[in-house]
CSV table of C-alpha atoms in Angstrom, one decimal:
chain,number,residue,atom,x,y,z
A,437,UNK,CA,0.0,0.3,0.0
A,438,UNK,CA,1.4,3.4,-0.6
A,439,UNK,CA,0.1,7.0,0.9
A,440,UNK,CA,0.4,8.7,-2.6
A,441,UNK,CA,-3.6,7.9,-3.1
A,442,UNK,CA,-4.8,9.5,-0.5
A,443,UNK,CA,-6.1,12.9,0.4
A,444,UNK,CA,-2.9,15.1,1.3
A,445,UNK,CA,-4.2,16.3,5.2
A,446,UNK,CA,-4.6,12.1,6.1
A,447,UNK,CA,-1.7,11.6,3.9
A,448,UNK,CA,0.2,13.5,6.7
A,449,UNK,CA,-1.8,11.9,8.8
A,450,UNK,CA,-0.3,8.3,8.3
A,451,UNK,CA,2.5,9.8,7.9
A,452,UNK,CA,3.4,10.8,11.6
A,453,UNK,CA,2.2,7.6,12.9
A,454,UNK,CA,4.0,5.9,10.7
A,455,UNK,CA,7.3,7.7,11.7
A,456,UNK,CA,6.6,6.8,15.7
A,457,UNK,CA,7.4,3.9,17.3
A,458,UNK,CA,4.7,1.7,18.3
A,459,UNK,CA,3.8,2.8,21.9
A,460,UNK,CA,4.3,6.8,20.7
A,461,UNK,CA,1.8,5.6,18.2
A,462,UNK,CA,-0.7,5.2,20.7
A,463,UNK,CA,0.0,8.1,22.3
A,464,UNK,CA,-0.7,10.4,19.3
A,465,UNK,CA,-3.9,8.5,18.9
A,466,UNK,CA,-4.9,9.4,22.6
A,467,UNK,CA,-4.1,12.8,21.4
A,468,UNK,CA,-6.8,12.7,18.4
A,469,UNK,CA,-8.4,11.5,20.8
A,470,UNK,CA,-8.7,15.1,22.8
A,471,UNK,CA,-8.8,17.0,20.2
A,472,UNK,CA,-11.9,15.7,18.1
A,473,UNK,CA,-14.0,18.8,18.3
A,474,UNK,CA,-17.2,18.7,20.4
A,475,UNK,CA,-21.1,18.4,18.3
A,476,UNK,CA,-22.2,22.1,17.5
A,477,UNK,CA,-25.3,22.7,19.2
A,478,UNK,CA,-27.6,21.9,16.1
A,479,UNK,CA,-26.6,18.2,16.6
A,480,UNK,CA,-26.1,18.2,20.3
A,481,UNK,CA,-29.9,18.8,20.9
A,482,UNK,CA,-31.1,16.1,18.0
A,483,UNK,CA,-29.2,12.4,18.4
A,484,UNK,CA,-31.5,11.6,16.7
A,485,UNK,CA,-30.1,13.4,13.6
A,486,UNK,CA,-26.8,10.9,14.3
A,487,UNK,CA,-26.2,6.9,13.0
A,488,UNK,CA,-24.4,4.7,15.7
A,489,UNK,CA,-21.9,2.7,14.2
A,490,UNK,CA,-22.3,-0.8,15.8
A,491,UNK,CA,-19.0,-2.4,15.1
A,492,UNK,CA,-17.2,0.0,17.4
A,493,UNK,CA,-16.7,-1.1,20.7
A,494,UNK,CA,-17.9,1.6,22.2
A,495,UNK,CA,-20.7,3.6,21.4
A,496,UNK,CA,-20.0,6.0,18.8
A,497,UNK,CA,-22.5,8.3,17.1
A,498,UNK,CA,-21.7,10.4,13.6
A,499,UNK,CA,-23.5,11.8,10.8
A,500,UNK,CA,-21.8,13.6,7.4
A,501,UNK,CA,-23.3,17.4,6.0
A,502,UNK,CA,-22.8,18.7,2.7
A,503,UNK,CA,-22.2,22.8,2.2
A,504,UNK,CA,-24.5,23.8,-0.4
A,505,UNK,CA,-22.2,26.1,-1.7
A,506,UNK,CA,-20.5,25.6,-5.3
A,507,UNK,CA,-17.6,23.9,-3.3
A,508,UNK,CA,-19.4,20.8,-2.3
A,509,UNK,CA,-17.5,20.4,0.9
A,510,UNK,CA,-18.1,17.5,3.1
A,511,UNK,CA,-18.6,18.0,6.9
A,512,UNK,CA,-17.9,15.3,9.2
A,513,UNK,CA,-19.4,15.1,13.0
A,514,UNK,CA,-18.9,12.6,15.5
A,515,UNK,CA,-20.1,12.1,19.1
A,516,UNK,CA,-18.4,9.7,21.2
A,517,UNK,CA,-17.7,9.8,25.2
A,518,UNK,CA,-14.6,10.3,26.8
A,519,UNK,CA,-14.3,7.3,28.5
A,520,UNK,CA,-14.2,5.4,25.4
A,521,UNK,CA,-10.1,6.9,24.1
A,522,UNK,CA,-9.7,4.8,21.3
A,523,UNK,CA,-12.8,5.2,19.5
A,524,UNK,CA,-12.9,8.7,20.3
A,525,UNK,CA,-9.2,8.8,18.8
A,526,UNK,CA,-10.8,7.3,15.5
A,527,UNK,CA,-12.9,9.3,15.0
A,528,UNK,CA,-10.4,12.4,15.4
A,529,UNK,CA,-8.1,10.7,12.5
A,530,UNK,CA,-10.9,10.3,10.1
A,531,UNK,CA,-12.1,14.0,11.4
A,532,UNK,CA,-9.0,16.1,10.9
A,533,UNK,CA,-7.9,13.7,8.0
A,534,UNK,CA,-11.7,13.9,5.6
A,535,UNK,CA,-13.4,16.9,6.9
A,536,UNK,CA,-14.2,19.3,4.2
A,537,UNK,CA,-13.2,17.4,1.3
A,538,UNK,CA,-15.5,16.6,-1.7
A,539,UNK,CA,-17.4,13.4,-1.8
A,540,UNK,CA,-15.1,12.4,-4.7
A,541,UNK,CA,-12.4,12.3,-2.8
A,542,UNK,CA,-13.8,10.3,0.5
A,543,UNK,CA,-15.2,8.0,-1.9
A,544,UNK,CA,-11.8,7.3,-3.2
A,545,UNK,CA,-10.1,6.9,0.5
A,546,UNK,CA,-9.3,2.7,0.2
A,547,UNK,CA,-11.0,0.8,2.4
A,548,UNK,CA,-8.0,-0.5,4.5
A,549,UNK,CA,-6.4,2.7,4.9
A,550,UNK,CA,-6.7,2.6,9.0
A,551,UNK,CA,-4.1,0.1,8.6
A,552,UNK,CA,-1.8,2.5,7.3
A,553,UNK,CA,-1.5,3.8,10.8
A,554,UNK,CA,0.3,0.9,12.0
A,555,UNK,CA,-1.3,0.5,15.1
A,556,UNK,CA,-2.8,-3.5,14.3
A,557,UNK,CA,-0.4,-4.9,16.5
A,558,UNK,CA,-0.8,-2.2,19.2
A,559,UNK,CA,-4.4,-1.8,19.7
A,560,UNK,CA,-5.4,-5.8,18.1
A,561,UNK,CA,-7.2,-6.4,15.2
A,562,UNK,CA,-10.7,-6.2,16.6
A,563,UNK,CA,-10.3,-3.1,17.4
A,564,UNK,CA,-9.2,-2.0,14.6
A,565,UNK,CA,-12.3,-3.1,13.2
A,566,UNK,CA,-14.1,-0.4,14.4
A,567,UNK,CA,-12.0,1.8,12.4
A,568,UNK,CA,-12.3,0.1,9.5
A,569,UNK,CA,-16.3,0.3,10.0
A,570,UNK,CA,-16.6,4.1,10.8
A,571,UNK,CA,-14.5,4.7,7.8
A,572,UNK,CA,-17.1,1.8,5.4
A,573,UNK,CA,-20.2,3.8,6.8
A,574,UNK,CA,-18.9,7.9,5.9
A,575,UNK,CA,-18.4,6.8,2.4
A,576,UNK,CA,-21.4,5.1,2.4
A,577,UNK,CA,-23.4,7.9,4.2
A,578,UNK,CA,-21.4,10.5,1.0
A,579,UNK,CA,-22.2,7.7,-1.4
A,580,UNK,CA,-25.8,8.0,-0.9
A,581,UNK,CA,-25.7,12.3,0.0
A,582,UNK,CA,-24.3,12.6,-3.1
A,583,UNK,CA,-26.6,10.4,-5.6
A,584,UNK,CA,-29.3,12.4,-4.0
A,585,UNK,CA,-27.5,16.1,-4.7
B,1433,UNK,CA,4.1,-10.2,52.4
B,1434,UNK,CA,0.8,-10.2,51.5
B,1435,UNK,CA,-0.9,-6.5,52.6
B,1436,UNK,CA,-3.5,-6.7,55.2
B,1437,UNK,CA,-7.0,-7.2,53.6
B,1438,UNK,CA,-9.8,-4.6,53.9
B,1439,UNK,CA,-12.1,-5.6,56.9
B,1440,UNK,CA,-15.3,-4.2,55.9
B,1441,UNK,CA,-18.6,-5.7,56.7
B,1442,UNK,CA,-19.7,-6.3,53.1
B,1443,UNK,CA,-17.3,-8.0,52.4
B,1444,UNK,CA,-17.0,-10.2,55.8
B,1445,UNK,CA,-20.5,-12.1,54.4
B,1446,UNK,CA,-18.7,-13.7,51.4
B,1447,UNK,CA,-16.8,-16.7,51.1
B,1448,UNK,CA,-13.2,-15.3,50.3
B,1449,UNK,CA,-13.3,-11.3,51.7
B,1450,UNK,CA,-9.6,-11.0,51.3
B,1451,UNK,CA,-10.6,-11.3,47.2
B,1452,UNK,CA,-12.1,-7.7,47.6
B,1453,UNK,CA,-10.9,-4.1,48.6
B,1454,UNK,CA,-13.2,-1.2,48.4
B,1455,UNK,CA,-11.9,2.2,47.3
B,1456,UNK,CA,-11.7,3.7,50.6
B,1457,UNK,CA,-9.1,1.0,51.4
B,1458,UNK,CA,-7.0,1.5,48.2
B,1459,UNK,CA,-7.4,5.5,48.9
B,1460,UNK,CA,-5.9,5.3,52.2
B,1461,UNK,CA,-2.8,2.9,50.5
B,1462,UNK,CA,-2.5,5.0,48.1
B,1463,UNK,CA,-2.1,7.7,50.5
B,1464,UNK,CA,0.1,6.0,53.2
B,1465,UNK,CA,2.4,5.6,50.3
B,1466,UNK,CA,2.1,1.6,50.1
B,1467,UNK,CA,1.2,1.6,46.5
B,1468,UNK,CA,4.3,3.8,45.7
B,1469,UNK,CA,6.9,1.8,48.2
B,1470,UNK,CA,5.7,-0.9,45.8
B,1471,UNK,CA,3.7,-2.9,48.8
B,1472,UNK,CA,1.1,-3.7,46.9
B,1473,UNK,CA,0.6,-3.6,42.9
B,1474,UNK,CA,-2.2,-1.8,41.4
B,1475,UNK,CA,-2.9,-3.0,38.1
B,1476,UNK,CA,-5.7,-1.6,36.1
B,1477,UNK,CA,-7.1,-3.3,33.1
B,1478,UNK,CA,-9.6,-2.1,30.6
B,1479,UNK,CA,-11.2,-2.8,27.7
B,1480,UNK,CA,-10.5,0.4,26.2
B,1481,UNK,CA,-6.6,-0.3,25.5
B,1482,UNK,CA,-6.1,4.4,25.9
B,1483,UNK,CA,-8.0,4.1,28.6
B,1484,UNK,CA,-5.4,4.0,31.2
B,1485,UNK,CA,-3.6,6.6,29.3
B,1486,UNK,CA,-5.9,9.4,30.1
B,1487,UNK,CA,-5.4,9.5,33.6
B,1488,UNK,CA,-5.1,6.0,36.3
B,1489,UNK,CA,-5.0,5.7,39.7
B,1490,UNK,CA,-1.3,7.1,41.1
B,1491,UNK,CA,1.0,4.4,41.3
B,1492,UNK,CA,-1.0,1.9,38.9
B,1493,UNK,CA,0.3,0.0,36.3
B,1494,UNK,CA,-1.3,-1.5,33.1
B,1495,UNK,CA,-2.2,-4.6,31.8
B,1496,UNK,CA,-4.2,-5.1,28.7
B,1497,UNK,CA,-6.0,-8.5,28.2
B,1498,UNK,CA,-5.3,-8.8,25.2
B,1499,UNK,CA,-1.8,-7.3,23.9
B,1500,UNK,CA,-0.1,-8.4,27.0
B,1501,UNK,CA,-1.9,-11.6,28.3
B,1502,UNK,CA,-3.3,-13.5,25.4
B,1503,UNK,CA,-0.4,-15.3,22.6
B,1504,UNK,CA,0.3,-13.2,20.1
B,1505,UNK,CA,-0.3,-16.5,17.5
B,1506,UNK,CA,-2.0,-19.3,19.5
B,1507,UNK,CA,-5.3,-19.1,20.9
B,1508,UNK,CA,-4.1,-19.5,24.3
B,1509,UNK,CA,-2.8,-17.3,26.7
B,1510,UNK,CA,0.9,-16.6,27.3
B,1511,UNK,CA,3.3,-19.1,29.2
B,1512,UNK,CA,5.2,-19.0,32.0
B,1513,UNK,CA,8.1,-17.1,31.1
B,1514,UNK,CA,6.3,-14.5,29.2
B,1515,UNK,CA,4.1,-14.3,31.9
B,1516,UNK,CA,7.2,-13.8,34.6
B,1517,UNK,CA,8.6,-11.2,32.5
B,1518,UNK,CA,5.5,-9.2,32.1
B,1519,UNK,CA,4.6,-9.5,35.8
B,1520,UNK,CA,8.7,-8.2,37.0
B,1521,UNK,CA,8.6,-5.6,34.2
B,1522,UNK,CA,5.1,-4.3,36.0
B,1523,UNK,CA,6.9,-4.4,39.6
B,1524,UNK,CA,5.1,-7.2,40.5
B,1525,UNK,CA,7.1,-10.3,42.5
B,1526,UNK,CA,5.7,-13.7,43.0
B,1527,UNK,CA,4.5,-12.8,47.0
B,1528,UNK,CA,3.4,-9.4,45.9
B,1529,UNK,CA,-0.3,-8.4,46.8
B,1530,UNK,CA,-1.8,-7.5,43.4
B,1531,UNK,CA,-5.5,-5.0,43.3
B,1532,UNK,CA,-6.4,-4.9,39.8
B,1533,UNK,CA,-9.7,-2.5,38.5
B,1534,UNK,CA,-11.0,-1.6,35.2
B,1535,UNK,CA,-13.6,0.0,33.7
B,1536,UNK,CA,-17.1,-1.2,33.0
B,1537,UNK,CA,-17.7,-3.3,36.4
B,1538,UNK,CA,-14.6,-4.8,36.1
B,1539,UNK,CA,-15.0,-7.1,33.4
B,1540,UNK,CA,-11.9,-7.3,31.9
B,1541,UNK,CA,-10.6,-6.6,35.8
B,1542,UNK,CA,-11.9,-9.7,36.5
B,1543,UNK,CA,-10.2,-11.7,33.4
B,1544,UNK,CA,-6.7,-10.9,34.0
B,1545,UNK,CA,-7.2,-12.0,37.4
B,1546,UNK,CA,-8.4,-15.6,36.4
B,1547,UNK,CA,-5.3,-15.2,33.9
B,1548,UNK,CA,-2.9,-14.2,37.4
B,1549,UNK,CA,-5.0,-17.4,38.8
B,1550,UNK,CA,-3.7,-19.7,35.7
B,1551,UNK,CA,-0.5,-18.9,36.9
B,1552,UNK,CA,-1.3,-19.8,40.3
B,1553,UNK,CA,-1.0,-15.7,41.9
B,1554,UNK,CA,-1.7,-16.5,45.4
B,1555,UNK,CA,-2.2,-12.3,46.7
B,1556,UNK,CA,-4.7,-11.0,43.8
B,1557,UNK,CA,-7.7,-8.9,44.5
B,1558,UNK,CA,-9.8,-6.7,43.1
B,1559,UNK,CA,-11.2,-3.1,43.5
B,1560,UNK,CA,-14.9,-3.8,44.0
B,1561,UNK,CA,-16.9,-1.4,41.7
B,1562,UNK,CA,-13.6,-0.8,39.7
B,1563,UNK,CA,-12.8,2.1,38.1
B,1564,UNK,CA,-16.0,4.0,37.5
B,1565,UNK,CA,-16.6,3.7,41.3
B,1566,UNK,CA,-13.5,5.4,41.9
B,1567,UNK,CA,-14.4,8.1,39.0
B,1568,UNK,CA,-17.9,9.0,40.5
B,1569,UNK,CA,-15.9,9.8,44.1
B,1570,UNK,CA,-14.2,12.0,42.9
B,1571,UNK,CA,-11.1,10.3,43.7
B,1572,UNK,CA,-7.8,11.4,41.9
B,1573,UNK,CA,-6.2,10.2,38.9
B,1574,UNK,CA,-2.9,10.6,37.4
B,1575,UNK,CA,-1.3,10.5,34.0
B,1576,UNK,CA,2.4,10.8,35.5
B,1577,UNK,CA,4.0,6.9,34.5
B,1578,UNK,CA,6.1,5.9,36.8
B,1579,UNK,CA,8.3,3.1,35.8
B,1580,UNK,CA,7.9,0.3,38.7
B,1581,UNK,CA,11.3,-1.3,39.9
B,1582,UNK,CA,11.5,-4.7,38.5
B,1583,UNK,CA,9.6,-7.6,40.5
B,1584,UNK,CA,11.3,-11.3,41.0
B,1585,UNK,CA,9.0,-13.5,38.9
B,1586,UNK,CA,10.0,-17.7,38.6
B,1587,UNK,CA,8.7,-18.8,35.4
B,1588,UNK,CA,6.0,-20.7,37.0
B,1589,UNK,CA,4.1,-23.0,33.9
B,1590,UNK,CA,0.4,-21.9,33.9
B,1591,UNK,CA,-2.4,-24.9,35.7
B,1592,UNK,CA,-5.1,-24.6,33.5
B,1593,UNK,CA,-7.3,-27.6,34.4
B,1594,UNK,CA,-8.8,-26.3,38.0
B,1595,UNK,CA,-9.9,-23.1,37.1
B,1596,UNK,CA,-10.4,-23.6,32.8
B,1597,UNK,CA,-12.4,-25.5,30.8
B,1598,UNK,CA,-11.7,-27.0,27.0
B,1599,UNK,CA,-14.5,-27.9,25.0
B,1600,UNK,CA,-14.1,-31.6,25.4
B,1601,UNK,CA,-14.3,-31.0,29.2
B,1602,UNK,CA,-17.4,-28.8,28.2
B,1603,UNK,CA,-19.2,-31.9,26.4
B,1604,UNK,CA,-18.1,-34.5,28.8
B,1605,UNK,CA,-19.8,-32.0,31.9
B,1606,UNK,CA,-22.8,-32.2,29.8
B,1607,UNK,CA,-25.2,-33.9,32.1
B,1608,UNK,CA,-23.1,-33.9,34.8
B,1609,UNK,CA,-22.8,-30.5,36.0
B,1610,UNK,CA,-24.5,-27.0,35.7
B,1611,UNK,CA,-23.5,-24.6,33.0
B,1612,UNK,CA,-24.0,-20.8,33.5
B,1613,UNK,CA,-24.5,-18.5,30.4
B,1614,UNK,CA,-23.5,-14.8,31.1
B,1615,UNK,CA,-24.1,-13.0,27.9
B,1616,UNK,CA,-27.4,-11.1,27.2
B,1617,UNK,CA,-30.3,-13.0,26.9
B,1618,UNK,CA,-30.7,-12.2,22.7
B,1619,UNK,CA,-27.1,-14.5,22.8
B,1620,UNK,CA,-28.7,-17.8,24.8
B,1621,UNK,CA,-31.7,-17.4,23.2
B,1622,UNK,CA,-29.9,-17.5,19.7
B,1623,UNK,CA,-31.4,-14.4,18.3
B,1624,UNK,CA,-28.1,-13.0,17.9
B,1625,UNK,CA,-24.5,-14.0,17.8
B,1626,UNK,CA,-22.7,-10.9,19.4
B,1627,UNK,CA,-23.4,-8.7,22.0
B,1628,UNK,CA,-25.7,-5.8,21.3
B,1629,UNK,CA,-24.1,-3.1,19.4
B,1630,UNK,CA,-20.5,-4.9,19.5
B,1631,UNK,CA,-18.6,-6.5,16.5
B,1632,UNK,CA,-20.0,-9.6,15.6
B,1633,UNK,CA,-16.8,-11.8,16.1
B,1634,UNK,CA,-18.5,-14.5,13.8
B,1635,UNK,CA,-19.8,-17.1,15.5
B,1636,UNK,CA,-22.1,-19.4,12.6
B,1637,UNK,CA,-24.6,-21.4,14.9
B,1638,UNK,CA,-26.3,-19.1,17.5
B,1639,UNK,CA,-27.8,-20.4,20.8
B,1640,UNK,CA,-26.6,-22.5,24.2
B,1641,UNK,CA,-25.1,-25.0,25.3
B,1642,UNK,CA,-27.8,-27.7,26.9
B,1643,UNK,CA,-28.4,-27.2,30.2
B,1644,UNK,CA,-26.9,-23.8,30.3
B,1645,UNK,CA,-29.1,-21.6,33.0
B,1646,UNK,CA,-29.0,-17.7,31.4
B,1647,UNK,CA,-27.5,-15.3,34.0
B,1648,UNK,CA,-26.1,-12.5,32.2
B,1649,UNK,CA,-22.8,-11.1,33.7
B,1650,UNK,CA,-23.9,-7.9,34.9
B,1651,UNK,CA,-26.2,-9.1,37.5
B,1652,UNK,CA,-23.7,-10.3,39.9
B,1653,UNK,CA,-23.1,-6.4,39.9
B,1654,UNK,CA,-25.0,-3.6,41.7
B,1655,UNK,CA,-25.8,-0.3,39.5
B,1656,UNK,CA,-22.4,1.6,40.5
B,1657,UNK,CA,-20.3,-1.5,39.4
B,1658,UNK,CA,-19.8,-3.1,42.9
B,1659,UNK,CA,-20.6,-6.9,43.8
B,1660,UNK,CA,-24.0,-7.6,44.7
B,1661,UNK,CA,-24.4,-8.3,48.9
B,1662,UNK,CA,-23.7,-12.2,49.1
B,1663,UNK,CA,-27.5,-12.4,50.2
B,1664,UNK,CA,-28.8,-11.5,46.4
B,1665,UNK,CA,-25.8,-13.3,44.8
B,1666,UNK,CA,-27.2,-16.5,46.6
B,1667,UNK,CA,-31.0,-15.6,45.2
B,1668,UNK,CA,-29.3,-15.1,41.9
B,1669,UNK,CA,-27.1,-18.2,41.4
B,1670,UNK,CA,-28.3,-20.9,44.1
B,1671,UNK,CA,-32.4,-19.4,43.5
B,1672,UNK,CA,-32.5,-19.0,40.2
B,1673,UNK,CA,-29.8,-20.5,38.9
B,1674,UNK,CA,-30.6,-23.4,40.6
B,1675,UNK,CA,-26.4,-24.3,42.2
B,1676,UNK,CA,-26.0,-26.0,44.9
B,1677,UNK,CA,-23.3,-26.5,47.0
B,1678,UNK,CA,-20.5,-28.5,46.0
B,1679,UNK,CA,-21.4,-28.3,42.3
B,1680,UNK,CA,-18.9,-28.6,39.2
B,1681,UNK,CA,-20.3,-25.8,37.4
B,1682,UNK,CA,-18.7,-24.3,33.6
B,1683,UNK,CA,-19.6,-20.5,32.9
B,1684,UNK,CA,-18.9,-19.2,29.5
B,1685,UNK,CA,-20.4,-16.4,27.4
B,1686,UNK,CA,-18.4,-15.2,24.2
B,1687,UNK,CA,-14.5,-15.1,24.3
B,1688,UNK,CA,-14.4,-16.1,28.4
B,1689,UNK,CA,-14.3,-12.4,29.3
B,1690,UNK,CA,-17.7,-11.9,30.8
B,1691,UNK,CA,-17.8,-14.9,32.3
B,1692,UNK,CA,-14.5,-13.8,34.5
B,1693,UNK,CA,-16.9,-11.6,36.2
B,1694,UNK,CA,-19.3,-14.7,36.8
B,1695,UNK,CA,-16.6,-17.3,37.5
B,1696,UNK,CA,-15.0,-14.6,40.7
B,1697,UNK,CA,-18.5,-14.4,41.8
B,1698,UNK,CA,-19.0,-17.8,42.3
B,1699,UNK,CA,-15.2,-19.1,43.5
B,1700,UNK,CA,-14.5,-16.2,45.9
B,1701,UNK,CA,-18.0,-14.3,46.8
B,1702,UNK,CA,-20.4,-17.4,46.8
B,1703,UNK,CA,-17.4,-19.7,47.8
B,1704,UNK,CA,-18.3,-23.0,44.8
B,1705,UNK,CA,-15.0,-24.4,44.9
B,1706,UNK,CA,-14.8,-26.2,41.5
B,1707,UNK,CA,-15.8,-23.4,39.0
B,1708,UNK,CA,-14.4,-23.5,35.8
B,1709,UNK,CA,-14.2,-20.7,32.7
B,1710,UNK,CA,-14.9,-21.7,29.7
B,1711,UNK,CA,-12.9,-19.3,27.7
B,1712,UNK,CA,-13.5,-20.9,24.2
B,1713,UNK,CA,-17.0,-20.4,24.5
B,1714,UNK,CA,-19.7,-19.0,22.1
B,1715,UNK,CA,-17.1,-18.1,19.1
B,1716,UNK,CA,-15.6,-21.8,20.1
B,1717,UNK,CA,-19.1,-23.8,20.4
B,1718,UNK,CA,-21.1,-22.0,17.8
B,1719,UNK,CA,-18.7,-23.0,15.1
B,1720,UNK,CA,-17.9,-26.3,15.7
B,1721,UNK,CA,-18.7,-29.4,14.0
B,1722,UNK,CA,-21.7,-31.1,15.6
B,1723,UNK,CA,-22.0,-30.3,19.0
B,1724,UNK,CA,-25.1,-30.0,20.5
B,1725,UNK,CA,-27.0,-26.3,20.5
B,1726,UNK,CA,-30.3,-25.8,22.0
B,1727,UNK,CA,-32.2,-22.5,20.8
B,1728,UNK,CA,-34.7,-20.2,22.2
B,1729,UNK,CA,-35.4,-19.4,26.0
B,1730,UNK,CA,-35.2,-23.1,27.4
B,1731,UNK,CA,-32.3,-24.3,29.1
B,1732,UNK,CA,-33.4,-27.7,26.9
B,1733,UNK,CA,-31.4,-31.1,27.5
B,1734,UNK,CA,-28.4,-32.9,26.8
B,1735,UNK,CA,-29.3,-35.2,23.5
B,1736,UNK,CA,-28.8,-38.7,24.2
B,1737,UNK,CA,-26.1,-38.9,21.4
B,1738,UNK,CA,-23.8,-37.0,23.3
B,1739,UNK,CA,-24.7,-38.9,26.8
B,1740,UNK,CA,-24.0,-41.5,25.0
């Protein structure tokens, strides 16, 4: 696999992870979990607008919105409890790597991108499955909303 | 040297009160410097592999159930040499008092305690109520990670037989002793093969092992994550499940983690001498060829072909 095909923000994150030792990668994932933005108030008050990704070990909810102006930027929103830092960390990586891209750019991300982070051994394949599922759900939702438009 | 036990009224009613400590007791031990001096070793063991890093009880070390305790290749636990190395690196010696706590009502903490017991570690206790109770009471957490002074741990081979059941043991057990299925009711009936809101870990068949009583693991815990009183536990396991004193009991779940919690309650709180955890659990049984399975809410009976 190569990071060349990835959108630049996501490629930069993958490079950051790959440059680190395994324990340092966990630390970086923790930083991503802390950097995950809060939901805007309009979504905070309407949990029914978010969908749960049941493949994650801890409760994770997400939704996507597409800007109505011409640039077609897709906005990603995540909600996960602070006592689920691994799940939050995955969400943080996907938020920083994909938020604001177009539907085409997001859909071009390979489904196995999470494996590029080099966390599988430290996190275990079981836990990595949650992140793969999160990316899959984002892509399905983006595909569905861009078909409508 | 074993560290003094927590003498309190609730624990005194249990068969082995020395296996539990309260948050007050642990806070006092931390405060007194006993943890910092290594007189007892506090271990955090969580489902979430990063939770310890967000803050832990001062002086606690981390042991991850998956990356530290499971063999990386074979579906088995680490061997005696690897356990000795792990324990020593966490500041644990063979005679250390170890207190384990974790998230989700000590679900993974109980699993770690069970693995310590496979290696015959004598003095290993659970923090009643686990991490959540400690946090709910506003007790301090820290991100400081002090490198523990290495312990001295001999290579002790695992002794699986007394507390671990394999598939063939369970087949032989059918019709001779009780089984407790600690999964959710939906998993027990076969409506689903994984926990609600959890990843599908792959079982080809749904249902339960014939004759198993359904007692979801969390029923052993109160709302604050502490274990229920002896009286309440007896009503559940002796009353509802129908266990009798002296029974040889096998508990199982999906991969053996939730059933470690029930194993702890049966063995140390109710005093059953012979309790085994079937860690192959449903991810083995639900995929095995030609093992008997019961679907639906009834416990069912052992088919003649298995007993013959």
